[in-house]
Amino acid sequence: MLGREIYSAFFLEKTMNDTTSDTTEFQSDNLQRFIFDNAPVRGEWVHLTESWKNVTSRREYPVAIERLLGEMMAAAALLTATVKIKGRLVLQLKSTGPVTLMMVECTSKNTLRAFAQWDGDVEDNATLTQVTGEGALAITIDVEGSKQPYQGVVSLQGKSISDVLEAYFKQSEQLETRIWLAADSQSAAGLFLQQLPGESNNKEVDEESWSRLSQLASTISNKELIELGAGTLLHRLFHEEECRLLSSTELSFSCNCSRERVADTIGLLGKDDAKDLVEEQGHIEVACEFCNEHYQFDEVDVAQVFASQISTKTDDKTVH
Ligand SMILES: [Zn+2]
Protein backbone atom coordinates (compact mmCIF):
# COMPACT_ATOMS: atom_id res chain seq x y z
CA MET A 1 0.00 0.00 0.00
CA LEU A 2 2.65 2.48 1.10
CA GLY A 3 4.67 1.70 -1.97
CA ARG A 4 1.77 2.67 -4.14
CA GLU A 5 1.34 5.93 -2.28
CA ILE A 6 4.96 6.80 -2.91
CA TYR A 7 4.58 5.72 -6.48
CA SER A 8 1.82 8.26 -6.93
CA ALA A 9 3.93 10.85 -5.10
CA PHE A 10 6.70 10.23 -7.64
CA PHE A 11 4.17 10.46 -10.39
CA LEU A 12 2.89 13.77 -9.06
CA GLU A 13 6.37 15.21 -8.85
CA LYS A 14 7.14 14.01 -12.32
CA THR A 15 4.05 15.66 -13.78
CA MET A 16 4.85 18.87 -11.94
CA ASN A 17 8.41 18.82 -13.17
CA ASP A 18 7.30 18.18 -16.72
CA THR A 19 5.44 21.43 -16.80
CA THR A 20 8.05 23.46 -14.92
CA SER A 21 11.80 23.05 -14.75
CA ASP A 22 13.22 19.61 -14.17
CA THR A 23 16.40 20.73 -12.50
CA THR A 24 15.88 23.52 -10.00
CA GLU A 25 13.11 22.54 -7.59
CA PHE A 26 14.84 20.39 -5.04
CA GLN A 27 16.58 20.71 -1.74
CA SER A 28 20.34 20.38 -1.92
CA ASP A 29 22.70 19.72 1.01
CA ASN A 30 20.39 16.87 1.75
CA LEU A 31 20.60 13.13 2.19
CA GLN A 32 17.54 11.06 1.34
CA ARG A 33 17.16 7.45 2.45
CA PHE A 34 14.91 5.05 0.56
CA ILE A 35 13.96 1.40 0.48
CA PHE A 36 12.11 -0.95 -1.81
CA ASP A 37 8.94 -2.65 -0.66
CA ASN A 38 9.48 -5.47 -3.12
CA ALA A 39 13.19 -6.18 -2.45
CA PRO A 40 15.62 -6.32 0.52
CA VAL A 41 17.63 -3.35 -0.72
CA ARG A 42 18.27 0.03 0.88
CA GLY A 43 19.39 3.19 -0.80
CA GLU A 44 20.61 6.70 -0.18
CA TRP A 45 20.85 9.78 -2.36
CA VAL A 46 22.93 12.81 -1.45
CA HIS A 47 23.31 16.21 -3.05
CA LEU A 48 25.63 18.96 -1.83
CA THR A 49 25.78 22.55 -3.05
CA GLU A 50 26.41 25.12 -0.28
CA SER A 51 28.52 22.75 1.83
CA TRP A 52 30.53 21.87 -1.27
CA LYS A 53 31.03 25.51 -2.29
CA ASN A 54 32.22 26.15 1.24
CA VAL A 55 35.08 23.75 0.55
CA THR A 56 35.95 24.94 -2.96
CA SER A 57 35.81 28.64 -2.05
CA ARG A 58 38.65 28.19 0.44
CA ARG A 59 41.22 26.90 -2.06
CA GLU A 60 41.56 26.92 -5.81
CA TYR A 61 41.81 23.27 -6.79
CA PRO A 62 42.76 21.89 -10.21
CA VAL A 63 39.57 20.63 -11.92
CA ALA A 64 40.39 16.91 -11.65
CA ILE A 65 41.31 17.19 -7.96
CA GLU A 66 38.20 19.22 -7.21
CA ARG A 67 36.08 16.54 -8.88
CA LEU A 68 37.71 13.77 -6.84
CA LEU A 69 37.34 15.74 -3.60
CA GLY A 70 33.65 16.38 -4.34
CA GLU A 71 33.07 12.69 -5.00
CA MET A 72 34.81 11.83 -1.72
CA MET A 73 32.64 14.35 0.12
CA ALA A 74 29.43 12.87 -1.30
CA ALA A 75 30.75 9.39 -0.45
CA ALA A 76 31.55 10.38 3.15
CA ALA A 77 27.97 11.59 3.62
CA LEU A 78 26.56 8.36 2.16
CA LEU A 79 28.80 6.14 4.32
CA THR A 80 28.15 8.11 7.52
CA ALA A 81 24.42 7.60 7.02
CA THR A 82 24.93 3.82 6.88
CA VAL A 83 26.76 3.62 10.22
CA LYS A 84 24.48 4.58 13.03
CA ILE A 85 27.02 6.03 15.41
CA LYS A 86 27.64 9.15 17.46
CA GLY A 87 30.97 10.44 16.24
CA ARG A 88 32.62 10.93 12.89
CA LEU A 89 33.63 9.13 9.75
CA VAL A 90 36.81 10.16 7.96
CA LEU A 91 37.91 9.25 4.45
CA GLN A 92 41.62 9.78 4.03
CA LEU A 93 43.41 9.29 0.75
CA LYS A 94 47.19 9.10 0.68
CA SER A 95 49.02 8.64 -2.56
CA THR A 96 52.26 9.10 -4.45
CA GLY A 97 50.73 12.13 -6.14
CA PRO A 98 50.02 14.61 -7.64
CA VAL A 99 47.43 14.42 -4.82
CA THR A 100 49.42 13.68 -1.70
CA LEU A 101 46.65 13.87 0.87
CA MET A 102 42.88 14.21 0.72
CA MET A 103 40.68 14.19 3.78
CA VAL A 104 36.93 14.36 4.20
CA GLU A 105 35.10 14.24 7.51
CA CYS A 106 31.39 13.78 8.10
CA THR A 107 30.01 13.85 11.64
CA SER A 108 26.87 12.41 13.19
CA LYS A 109 25.84 16.06 13.67
CA ASN A 110 25.52 16.15 9.87
CA THR A 111 28.47 18.45 9.30
CA LEU A 112 31.06 18.03 6.58
CA ARG A 113 34.56 19.40 5.95
CA ALA A 114 37.22 18.49 3.40
CA PHE A 115 40.55 19.45 1.88
CA ALA A 116 43.18 18.18 -0.54
CA GLN A 117 46.92 18.74 -0.79
CA TRP A 118 48.67 18.32 -4.09
CA ASP A 119 51.91 18.93 -5.84
CA GLY A 120 52.38 19.71 -9.53
CA ASP A 121 50.06 20.11 -12.50
CA VAL A 122 47.04 17.93 -13.21
CA GLU A 123 45.13 17.78 -16.51
CA ASP A 124 41.42 18.65 -16.30
CA ASN A 125 40.34 15.20 -17.47
CA ALA A 126 42.98 13.23 -15.54
CA THR A 127 41.96 9.72 -14.44
CA LEU A 128 42.03 8.51 -10.83
CA THR A 129 45.43 6.89 -11.46
CA GLN A 130 46.80 10.07 -13.03
CA VAL A 131 45.61 12.09 -10.02
CA THR A 132 46.78 9.71 -7.33
CA GLY A 133 49.45 7.40 -8.70
CA GLU A 134 49.64 4.61 -6.17
CA GLY A 135 48.03 4.86 -2.81
CA ALA A 136 45.35 3.85 -0.37
CA LEU A 137 42.08 5.05 1.03
CA ALA A 138 41.52 4.71 4.77
CA ILE A 139 38.03 4.72 6.22
CA THR A 140 38.03 5.64 9.90
CA ILE A 141 34.99 5.50 12.13
CA ASP A 142 35.55 7.35 15.35
CA VAL A 143 32.83 6.65 17.89
CA GLU A 144 32.55 9.28 20.63
CA GLY A 145 33.88 7.94 23.91
CA SER A 146 35.57 4.89 22.44
CA LYS A 147 39.37 4.71 22.71
CA GLN A 148 40.18 2.81 19.55
CA PRO A 149 38.67 4.01 16.27
CA TYR A 150 37.71 1.44 13.64
CA GLN A 151 39.84 1.67 10.50
CA GLY A 152 39.61 -0.11 7.17
CA VAL A 153 42.12 0.41 4.36
CA VAL A 154 41.73 -0.30 0.67
CA SER A 155 44.20 0.28 -2.17
CA LEU A 156 43.38 2.82 -4.88
CA GLN A 157 42.52 0.42 -7.68
CA GLY A 158 39.90 1.01 -10.31
CA LYS A 159 38.73 3.83 -12.52
CA SER A 160 37.04 5.91 -9.84
CA ILE A 161 36.65 6.44 -6.13
CA SER A 162 33.34 4.55 -6.28
CA ASP A 163 35.24 1.51 -7.64
CA VAL A 164 37.60 1.82 -4.66
CA LEU A 165 34.73 2.03 -2.19
CA GLU A 166 32.87 -0.89 -3.75
CA ALA A 167 36.06 -2.94 -3.39
CA TYR A 168 36.21 -1.89 0.24
CA PHE A 169 32.65 -3.11 0.86
CA LYS A 170 33.46 -6.36 -0.91
CA GLN A 171 36.41 -7.06 1.39
CA SER A 172 34.86 -5.81 4.63
CA GLU A 173 31.17 -6.67 4.43
CA GLN A 174 29.36 -9.49 2.79
CA LEU A 175 26.65 -7.10 1.61
CA GLU A 176 26.52 -6.27 -2.08
CA THR A 177 27.01 -2.52 -2.44
CA ARG A 178 27.02 -0.14 -5.40
CA ILE A 179 27.96 3.54 -5.32
CA TRP A 180 27.67 6.23 -8.01
CA LEU A 181 29.38 9.60 -7.49
CA ALA A 182 29.66 12.82 -9.46
CA ALA A 183 30.94 16.33 -8.82
CA ASP A 184 31.60 19.58 -10.62
CA SER A 185 32.45 23.07 -9.39
CA GLN A 186 28.86 23.68 -8.25
CA SER A 187 27.64 20.39 -6.77
CA ALA A 188 28.70 17.01 -5.46
CA ALA A 189 26.23 14.13 -5.51
CA GLY A 190 25.97 10.42 -4.94
CA LEU A 191 23.72 7.40 -5.01
CA PHE A 192 24.16 4.30 -2.84
CA LEU A 193 22.46 0.91 -3.05
CA GLN A 194 23.03 -1.96 -0.65
CA GLN A 195 21.56 -5.42 -0.49
CA LEU A 196 20.21 -6.10 2.99
CA PRO A 197 20.56 -9.48 4.66
CA GLY A 198 17.45 -11.14 3.18
CA GLU A 199 14.86 -12.46 5.58
CA SER A 200 13.07 -14.27 2.86
CA ASN A 201 13.84 -17.92 2.20
CA ASN A 202 14.09 -17.32 -1.45
CA LYS A 203 17.69 -16.33 -2.09
CA GLU A 204 17.26 -16.59 -5.82
CA VAL A 205 14.48 -14.00 -5.84
CA ASP A 206 16.61 -11.68 -3.64
CA GLU A 207 19.58 -12.04 -5.97
CA GLU A 208 17.41 -11.37 -8.97
CA SER A 209 15.90 -8.23 -7.47
CA TRP A 210 19.35 -6.96 -6.43
CA SER A 211 20.68 -7.45 -9.92
CA ARG A 212 17.59 -5.79 -11.45
CA LEU A 213 17.75 -2.74 -9.12
CA SER A 214 21.51 -2.25 -9.44
CA GLN A 215 21.21 -2.50 -13.22
CA LEU A 216 18.46 0.10 -13.24
CA ALA A 217 20.60 2.39 -11.07
CA SER A 218 23.59 1.86 -13.38
CA THR A 219 21.75 3.70 -16.14
CA ILE A 220 22.26 6.94 -14.21
CA SER A 221 24.51 9.56 -15.80
CA ASN A 222 26.76 12.02 -13.96
CA LYS A 223 24.62 14.82 -15.37
CA GLU A 224 21.46 13.32 -13.87
CA LEU A 225 23.16 12.82 -10.51
CA ILE A 226 24.25 16.44 -10.42
CA GLU A 227 21.11 18.02 -11.84
CA LEU A 228 18.16 16.05 -10.51
CA GLY A 229 16.45 16.02 -7.13
CA ALA A 230 15.84 12.76 -5.25
CA GLY A 231 12.19 12.43 -6.31
CA THR A 232 12.77 12.97 -10.01
CA LEU A 233 15.92 10.86 -10.08
CA LEU A 234 14.43 7.88 -8.22
CA HIS A 235 11.31 8.05 -10.34
CA ARG A 236 13.41 8.01 -13.48
CA LEU A 237 15.39 4.98 -12.31
CA PHE A 238 12.82 2.96 -10.39
CA HIS A 239 9.37 3.95 -11.64
CA GLU A 240 8.38 0.32 -12.07
CA GLU A 241 9.54 -0.61 -8.55
CA GLU A 242 7.95 0.02 -5.19
CA CYS A 243 10.46 2.59 -4.01
CA ARG A 244 9.65 4.30 -0.73
CA LEU A 245 11.28 7.49 0.54
CA LEU A 246 12.30 7.39 4.21
CA SER A 247 13.79 10.18 6.32
CA SER A 248 16.00 12.89 4.89
CA THR A 249 18.81 14.79 6.61
CA GLU A 250 20.15 18.28 6.04
CA LEU A 251 23.91 18.59 5.79
CA SER A 252 26.17 21.61 6.18
CA PHE A 253 29.82 22.63 6.21
CA SER A 254 31.38 23.12 9.62
CA CYS A 255 34.91 23.13 10.99
CA ASN A 256 35.57 22.59 14.68
CA CYS A 257 39.11 23.94 14.75
CA SER A 258 39.82 26.44 17.53
CA ARG A 259 42.57 28.52 19.09
CA GLU A 260 42.63 26.11 22.04
CA ARG A 261 43.30 23.12 19.78
CA VAL A 262 46.10 24.99 18.02
CA ALA A 263 47.56 25.89 21.46
CA ASP A 264 47.55 22.17 22.32
CA THR A 265 49.47 21.42 19.13
CA ILE A 266 52.04 24.13 19.89
CA GLY A 267 52.35 22.60 23.36
CA LEU A 268 53.35 19.32 21.74
CA LEU A 269 56.25 21.04 19.94
CA GLY A 270 58.01 21.55 23.25
CA LYS A 271 58.97 24.85 24.85
CA ASP A 272 62.41 25.22 23.21
CA ASP A 273 61.30 24.52 19.65
CA ALA A 274 58.29 26.81 20.02
CA LYS A 275 60.51 29.62 21.37
CA ASP A 276 62.96 29.14 18.49
CA LEU A 277 60.11 29.44 16.00
CA VAL A 278 58.90 32.69 17.57
CA GLU A 279 62.43 34.08 17.53
CA GLU A 280 62.88 33.18 13.87
CA GLN A 281 59.55 34.43 12.57
CA GLY A 282 58.26 36.85 15.20
CA HIS A 283 55.26 34.60 15.79
CA ILE A 284 53.92 31.10 15.12
CA GLU A 285 51.24 30.95 12.47
CA VAL A 286 49.11 27.84 12.06
CA ALA A 287 46.50 27.46 9.33
CA CYS A 288 43.65 24.95 9.55
CA GLU A 289 43.79 22.73 6.48
CA PHE A 290 40.03 22.25 6.45
CA CYS A 291 38.76 25.84 6.68
CA ASN A 292 41.96 27.81 6.03
CA GLU A 293 41.50 29.83 9.23
CA HIS A 294 44.87 31.29 10.33
CA TYR A 295 45.86 31.34 14.00
CA GLN A 296 48.73 33.54 15.17
CA PHE A 297 50.65 33.09 18.41
CA ASP A 298 53.18 35.75 19.41
CA GLU A 299 55.81 35.54 22.17
CA VAL A 300 53.32 36.30 24.95
CA ASP A 301 50.76 33.77 23.61
CA VAL A 302 53.43 31.05 23.36
CA ALA A 303 54.66 31.77 26.89
CA GLN A 304 51.06 31.40 28.05
CA VAL A 305 50.71 28.01 26.31
CA PHE A 306 53.64 26.65 28.34
CA ALA A 307 52.68 28.46 31.54
CA SER A 308 49.31 26.70 31.51
CA GLN A 309 51.10 23.41 30.74
CA ILE A 310 53.32 23.83 33.82
CA SER A 311 50.34 24.58 36.02
CA THR A 312 48.62 21.39 34.80
CA LYS A 313 51.78 19.44 35.59
CA THR A 314 51.96 20.94 39.09
CA ASP A 315 48.32 20.03 39.60
CA ASP A 316 49.17 16.50 38.59
CA LYS A 317 51.90 16.35 41.23
CA THR A 318 49.55 17.52 43.96
CA VAL A 319 47.01 14.91 43.02
CA HIS A 320 49.46 12.02 43.11
ZN1 LIG B 1 39.16 24.86 10.63
Tab-separated table of C-alpha atoms and ligand atoms in Angstrom:
chain	number	residue	atom	x	y	z
A	1	MET	CA	0.000	0.000	0.000
A	2	LEU	CA	2.650	2.478	1.104
A	3	GLY	CA	4.673	1.696	-1.972
A	4	ARG	CA	1.774	2.672	-4.143
A	5	GLU	CA	1.338	5.932	-2.277
A	6	ILE	CA	4.956	6.797	-2.913
A	7	TYR	CA	4.583	5.718	-6.485
A	8	SER	CA	1.816	8.259	-6.930
A	9	ALA	CA	3.933	10.847	-5.099
A	10	PHE	CA	6.700	10.233	-7.637
A	11	PHE	CA	4.174	10.464	-10.390
A	12	LEU	CA	2.891	13.766	-9.056
A	13	GLU	CA	6.370	15.214	-8.849
A	14	LYS	CA	7.142	14.006	-12.322
A	15	THR	CA	4.051	15.661	-13.782
A	16	MET	CA	4.849	18.871	-11.942
A	17	ASN	CA	8.413	18.818	-13.172
A	18	ASP	CA	7.295	18.176	-16.722
A	19	THR	CA	5.435	21.432	-16.796
A	20	THR	CA	8.047	23.463	-14.919
A	21	SER	CA	11.797	23.055	-14.745
A	22	ASP	CA	13.222	19.615	-14.174
A	23	THR	CA	16.402	20.732	-12.499
A	24	THR	CA	15.876	23.520	-9.999
A	25	GLU	CA	13.111	22.539	-7.594
A	26	PHE	CA	14.840	20.392	-5.036
A	27	GLN	CA	16.582	20.713	-1.745
A	28	SER	CA	20.339	20.380	-1.922
A	29	ASP	CA	22.698	19.717	1.008
A	30	ASN	CA	20.392	16.870	1.748
A	31	LEU	CA	20.602	13.134	2.187
A	32	GLN	CA	17.544	11.061	1.341
A	33	ARG	CA	17.155	7.446	2.451
A	34	PHE	CA	14.915	5.053	0.556
A	35	ILE	CA	13.956	1.398	0.478
A	36	PHE	CA	12.109	-0.946	-1.808
A	37	ASP	CA	8.937	-2.649	-0.659
A	38	ASN	CA	9.481	-5.472	-3.124
A	39	ALA	CA	13.189	-6.178	-2.449
A	40	PRO	CA	15.623	-6.319	0.517
A	41	VAL	CA	17.630	-3.346	-0.717
A	42	ARG	CA	18.274	0.026	0.881
A	43	GLY	CA	19.387	3.186	-0.800
A	44	GLU	CA	20.610	6.704	-0.184
A	45	TRP	CA	20.850	9.781	-2.358
A	46	VAL	CA	22.931	12.810	-1.447
A	47	HIS	CA	23.313	16.209	-3.052
A	48	LEU	CA	25.633	18.964	-1.827
A	49	THR	CA	25.783	22.553	-3.046
A	50	GLU	CA	26.410	25.115	-0.276
A	51	SER	CA	28.518	22.753	1.829
A	52	TRP	CA	30.532	21.866	-1.271
A	53	LYS	CA	31.030	25.508	-2.291
A	54	ASN	CA	32.218	26.151	1.239
A	55	VAL	CA	35.078	23.749	0.555
A	56	THR	CA	35.951	24.938	-2.957
A	57	SER	CA	35.806	28.640	-2.054
A	58	ARG	CA	38.649	28.185	0.444
A	59	ARG	CA	41.217	26.904	-2.057
A	60	GLU	CA	41.565	26.920	-5.812
A	61	TYR	CA	41.809	23.268	-6.787
A	62	PRO	CA	42.762	21.894	-10.207
A	63	VAL	CA	39.573	20.630	-11.924
A	64	ALA	CA	40.388	16.909	-11.651
A	65	ILE	CA	41.307	17.187	-7.958
A	66	GLU	CA	38.200	19.219	-7.210
A	67	ARG	CA	36.077	16.541	-8.882
A	68	LEU	CA	37.708	13.767	-6.837
A	69	LEU	CA	37.338	15.741	-3.605
A	70	GLY	CA	33.647	16.380	-4.343
A	71	GLU	CA	33.066	12.691	-5.001
A	72	MET	CA	34.807	11.830	-1.725
A	73	MET	CA	32.641	14.349	0.119
A	74	ALA	CA	29.431	12.873	-1.296
A	75	ALA	CA	30.754	9.393	-0.451
A	76	ALA	CA	31.546	10.376	3.152
A	77	ALA	CA	27.967	11.595	3.623
A	78	LEU	CA	26.561	8.358	2.163
A	79	LEU	CA	28.796	6.139	4.318
A	80	THR	CA	28.150	8.111	7.516
A	81	ALA	CA	24.422	7.597	7.017
A	82	THR	CA	24.928	3.822	6.877
A	83	VAL	CA	26.762	3.622	10.221
A	84	LYS	CA	24.476	4.578	13.030
A	85	ILE	CA	27.021	6.032	15.412
A	86	LYS	CA	27.638	9.151	17.455
A	87	GLY	CA	30.970	10.436	16.237
A	88	ARG	CA	32.619	10.931	12.892
A	89	LEU	CA	33.632	9.132	9.748
A	90	VAL	CA	36.808	10.165	7.959
A	91	LEU	CA	37.908	9.254	4.446
A	92	GLN	CA	41.625	9.780	4.026
A	93	LEU	CA	43.406	9.286	0.750
A	94	LYS	CA	47.191	9.103	0.684
A	95	SER	CA	49.024	8.637	-2.564
A	96	THR	CA	52.256	9.095	-4.455
A	97	GLY	CA	50.731	12.132	-6.143
A	98	PRO	CA	50.019	14.613	-7.638
A	99	VAL	CA	47.425	14.418	-4.817
A	100	THR	CA	49.422	13.681	-1.701
A	101	LEU	CA	46.647	13.871	0.871
A	102	MET	CA	42.884	14.209	0.724
A	103	MET	CA	40.678	14.194	3.781
A	104	VAL	CA	36.929	14.361	4.203
A	105	GLU	CA	35.103	14.245	7.510
A	106	CYS	CA	31.392	13.775	8.102
A	107	THR	CA	30.014	13.846	11.642
A	108	SER	CA	26.867	12.412	13.189
A	109	LYS	CA	25.836	16.056	13.666
A	110	ASN	CA	25.523	16.152	9.868
A	111	THR	CA	28.475	18.451	9.295
A	112	LEU	CA	31.064	18.032	6.577
A	113	ARG	CA	34.559	19.396	5.954
A	114	ALA	CA	37.217	18.490	3.395
A	115	PHE	CA	40.555	19.450	1.876
A	116	ALA	CA	43.178	18.179	-0.536
A	117	GLN	CA	46.916	18.745	-0.787
A	118	TRP	CA	48.665	18.319	-4.091
A	119	ASP	CA	51.913	18.933	-5.841
A	120	GLY	CA	52.375	19.709	-9.533
A	121	ASP	CA	50.055	20.112	-12.499
A	122	VAL	CA	47.036	17.927	-13.213
A	123	GLU	CA	45.132	17.776	-16.514
A	124	ASP	CA	41.422	18.649	-16.305
A	125	ASN	CA	40.337	15.199	-17.472
A	126	ALA	CA	42.975	13.226	-15.536
A	127	THR	CA	41.958	9.723	-14.437
A	128	LEU	CA	42.030	8.510	-10.835
A	129	THR	CA	45.432	6.894	-11.457
A	130	GLN	CA	46.796	10.074	-13.030
A	131	VAL	CA	45.612	12.090	-10.022
A	132	THR	CA	46.777	9.705	-7.327
A	133	GLY	CA	49.448	7.400	-8.701
A	134	GLU	CA	49.638	4.606	-6.174
A	135	GLY	CA	48.031	4.862	-2.806
A	136	ALA	CA	45.353	3.848	-0.374
A	137	LEU	CA	42.084	5.046	1.029
A	138	ALA	CA	41.520	4.707	4.769
A	139	ILE	CA	38.029	4.719	6.220
A	140	THR	CA	38.033	5.636	9.896
A	141	ILE	CA	34.993	5.499	12.127
A	142	ASP	CA	35.553	7.353	15.349
A	143	VAL	CA	32.834	6.654	17.887
A	144	GLU	CA	32.551	9.276	20.626
A	145	GLY	CA	33.883	7.936	23.907
A	146	SER	CA	35.566	4.887	22.438
A	147	LYS	CA	39.371	4.713	22.705
A	148	GLN	CA	40.184	2.812	19.549
A	149	PRO	CA	38.667	4.006	16.272
A	150	TYR	CA	37.715	1.444	13.636
A	151	GLN	CA	39.842	1.673	10.505
A	152	GLY	CA	39.613	-0.110	7.171
A	153	VAL	CA	42.120	0.415	4.363
A	154	VAL	CA	41.734	-0.300	0.670
A	155	SER	CA	44.196	0.280	-2.169
A	156	LEU	CA	43.376	2.815	-4.884
A	157	GLN	CA	42.523	0.423	-7.676
A	158	GLY	CA	39.899	1.010	-10.307
A	159	LYS	CA	38.727	3.829	-12.516
A	160	SER	CA	37.040	5.908	-9.838
A	161	ILE	CA	36.654	6.443	-6.130
A	162	SER	CA	33.336	4.554	-6.282
A	163	ASP	CA	35.236	1.508	-7.644
A	164	VAL	CA	37.604	1.819	-4.663
A	165	LEU	CA	34.727	2.029	-2.187
A	166	GLU	CA	32.867	-0.891	-3.750
A	167	ALA	CA	36.062	-2.939	-3.393
A	168	TYR	CA	36.214	-1.888	0.245
A	169	PHE	CA	32.655	-3.110	0.856
A	170	LYS	CA	33.462	-6.356	-0.905
A	171	GLN	CA	36.406	-7.055	1.388
A	172	SER	CA	34.865	-5.807	4.630
A	173	GLU	CA	31.170	-6.666	4.426
A	174	GLN	CA	29.359	-9.490	2.793
A	175	LEU	CA	26.653	-7.100	1.611
A	176	GLU	CA	26.523	-6.269	-2.075
A	177	THR	CA	27.011	-2.520	-2.442
A	178	ARG	CA	27.024	-0.139	-5.401
A	179	ILE	CA	27.964	3.542	-5.322
A	180	TRP	CA	27.671	6.229	-8.006
A	181	LEU	CA	29.381	9.602	-7.492
A	182	ALA	CA	29.659	12.820	-9.464
A	183	ALA	CA	30.939	16.325	-8.820
A	184	ASP	CA	31.598	19.579	-10.620
A	185	SER	CA	32.452	23.067	-9.394
A	186	GLN	CA	28.856	23.682	-8.252
A	187	SER	CA	27.637	20.394	-6.773
A	188	ALA	CA	28.695	17.014	-5.459
A	189	ALA	CA	26.232	14.127	-5.508
A	190	GLY	CA	25.971	10.423	-4.943
A	191	LEU	CA	23.721	7.399	-5.009
A	192	PHE	CA	24.157	4.299	-2.838
A	193	LEU	CA	22.461	0.907	-3.051
A	194	GLN	CA	23.027	-1.965	-0.653
A	195	GLN	CA	21.559	-5.425	-0.486
A	196	LEU	CA	20.206	-6.103	2.987
A	197	PRO	CA	20.561	-9.480	4.665
A	198	GLY	CA	17.453	-11.142	3.182
A	199	GLU	CA	14.860	-12.457	5.584
A	200	SER	CA	13.072	-14.272	2.857
A	201	ASN	CA	13.840	-17.918	2.196
A	202	ASN	CA	14.088	-17.319	-1.448
A	203	LYS	CA	17.686	-16.332	-2.092
A	204	GLU	CA	17.262	-16.586	-5.817
A	205	VAL	CA	14.483	-14.000	-5.841
A	206	ASP	CA	16.607	-11.676	-3.643
A	207	GLU	CA	19.584	-12.044	-5.972
A	208	GLU	CA	17.410	-11.374	-8.965
A	209	SER	CA	15.898	-8.226	-7.475
A	210	TRP	CA	19.351	-6.964	-6.433
A	211	SER	CA	20.683	-7.453	-9.918
A	212	ARG	CA	17.593	-5.791	-11.450
A	213	LEU	CA	17.752	-2.742	-9.124
A	214	SER	CA	21.506	-2.245	-9.439
A	215	GLN	CA	21.215	-2.497	-13.225
A	216	LEU	CA	18.460	0.101	-13.242
A	217	ALA	CA	20.602	2.385	-11.069
A	218	SER	CA	23.585	1.859	-13.380
A	219	THR	CA	21.750	3.695	-16.142
A	220	ILE	CA	22.258	6.939	-14.215
A	221	SER	CA	24.505	9.555	-15.803
A	222	ASN	CA	26.762	12.024	-13.964
A	223	LYS	CA	24.620	14.821	-15.371
A	224	GLU	CA	21.462	13.317	-13.867
A	225	LEU	CA	23.159	12.820	-10.506
A	226	ILE	CA	24.247	16.441	-10.419
A	227	GLU	CA	21.109	18.023	-11.841
A	228	LEU	CA	18.162	16.050	-10.512
A	229	GLY	CA	16.446	16.015	-7.130
A	230	ALA	CA	15.838	12.761	-5.251
A	231	GLY	CA	12.185	12.431	-6.310
A	232	THR	CA	12.773	12.975	-10.007
A	233	LEU	CA	15.916	10.857	-10.083
A	234	LEU	CA	14.433	7.884	-8.224
A	235	HIS	CA	11.310	8.046	-10.336
A	236	ARG	CA	13.406	8.013	-13.481
A	237	LEU	CA	15.393	4.979	-12.313
A	238	PHE	CA	12.824	2.958	-10.395
A	239	HIS	CA	9.369	3.952	-11.639
A	240	GLU	CA	8.384	0.323	-12.066
A	241	GLU	CA	9.544	-0.614	-8.553
A	242	GLU	CA	7.949	0.019	-5.190
A	243	CYS	CA	10.456	2.591	-4.010
A	244	ARG	CA	9.647	4.297	-0.726
A	245	LEU	CA	11.278	7.486	0.544
A	246	LEU	CA	12.303	7.392	4.209
A	247	SER	CA	13.789	10.184	6.324
A	248	SER	CA	15.995	12.892	4.893
A	249	THR	CA	18.811	14.788	6.612
A	250	GLU	CA	20.149	18.281	6.038
A	251	LEU	CA	23.910	18.593	5.793
A	252	SER	CA	26.171	21.608	6.183
A	253	PHE	CA	29.821	22.634	6.209
A	254	SER	CA	31.375	23.125	9.622
A	255	CYS	CA	34.909	23.131	10.990
A	256	ASN	CA	35.574	22.593	14.684
A	257	CYS	CA	39.105	23.938	14.752
A	258	SER	CA	39.824	26.439	17.530
A	259	ARG	CA	42.566	28.523	19.087
A	260	GLU	CA	42.631	26.115	22.043
A	261	ARG	CA	43.299	23.123	19.782
A	262	VAL	CA	46.103	24.989	18.019
A	263	ALA	CA	47.560	25.891	21.459
A	264	ASP	CA	47.554	22.167	22.325
A	265	THR	CA	49.474	21.421	19.129
A	266	ILE	CA	52.043	24.126	19.892
A	267	GLY	CA	52.348	22.597	23.363
A	268	LEU	CA	53.352	19.317	21.737
A	269	LEU	CA	56.249	21.040	19.942
A	270	GLY	CA	58.013	21.554	23.247
A	271	LYS	CA	58.972	24.855	24.853
A	272	ASP	CA	62.413	25.223	23.213
A	273	ASP	CA	61.297	24.520	19.654
A	274	ALA	CA	58.288	26.805	20.017
A	275	LYS	CA	60.506	29.623	21.370
A	276	ASP	CA	62.963	29.142	18.488
A	277	LEU	CA	60.108	29.441	15.995
A	278	VAL	CA	58.896	32.691	17.568
A	279	GLU	CA	62.426	34.084	17.531
A	280	GLU	CA	62.884	33.179	13.868
A	281	GLN	CA	59.546	34.428	12.568
A	282	GLY	CA	58.263	36.848	15.204
A	283	HIS	CA	55.258	34.603	15.792
A	284	ILE	CA	53.924	31.101	15.122
A	285	GLU	CA	51.243	30.946	12.474
A	286	VAL	CA	49.114	27.841	12.059
A	287	ALA	CA	46.502	27.463	9.326
A	288	CYS	CA	43.646	24.953	9.555
A	289	GLU	CA	43.793	22.733	6.482
A	290	PHE	CA	40.028	22.251	6.450
A	291	CYS	CA	38.765	25.837	6.676
A	292	ASN	CA	41.964	27.814	6.027
A	293	GLU	CA	41.500	29.834	9.228
A	294	HIS	CA	44.873	31.285	10.335
A	295	TYR	CA	45.858	31.335	14.002
A	296	GLN	CA	48.727	33.536	15.173
A	297	PHE	CA	50.655	33.088	18.413
A	298	ASP	CA	53.176	35.755	19.412
A	299	GLU	CA	55.807	35.542	22.166
A	300	VAL	CA	53.323	36.300	24.950
A	301	ASP	CA	50.764	33.768	23.609
A	302	VAL	CA	53.429	31.053	23.364
A	303	ALA	CA	54.658	31.769	26.890
A	304	GLN	CA	51.061	31.403	28.055
A	305	VAL	CA	50.706	28.011	26.309
A	306	PHE	CA	53.636	26.654	28.341
A	307	ALA	CA	52.679	28.461	31.537
A	308	SER	CA	49.313	26.701	31.505
A	309	GLN	CA	51.097	23.406	30.740
A	310	ILE	CA	53.318	23.833	33.819
A	311	SER	CA	50.344	24.583	36.022
A	312	THR	CA	48.621	21.388	34.796
A	313	LYS	CA	51.776	19.443	35.593
A	314	THR	CA	51.962	20.942	39.094
A	315	ASP	CA	48.325	20.035	39.605
A	316	ASP	CA	49.173	16.496	38.592
A	317	LYS	CA	51.896	16.352	41.231
A	318	THR	CA	49.553	17.523	43.960
A	319	VAL	CA	47.011	14.911	43.020
A	320	HIS	CA	49.462	12.021	43.112
B	1	ZN	ZN	39.160	24.863	10.633
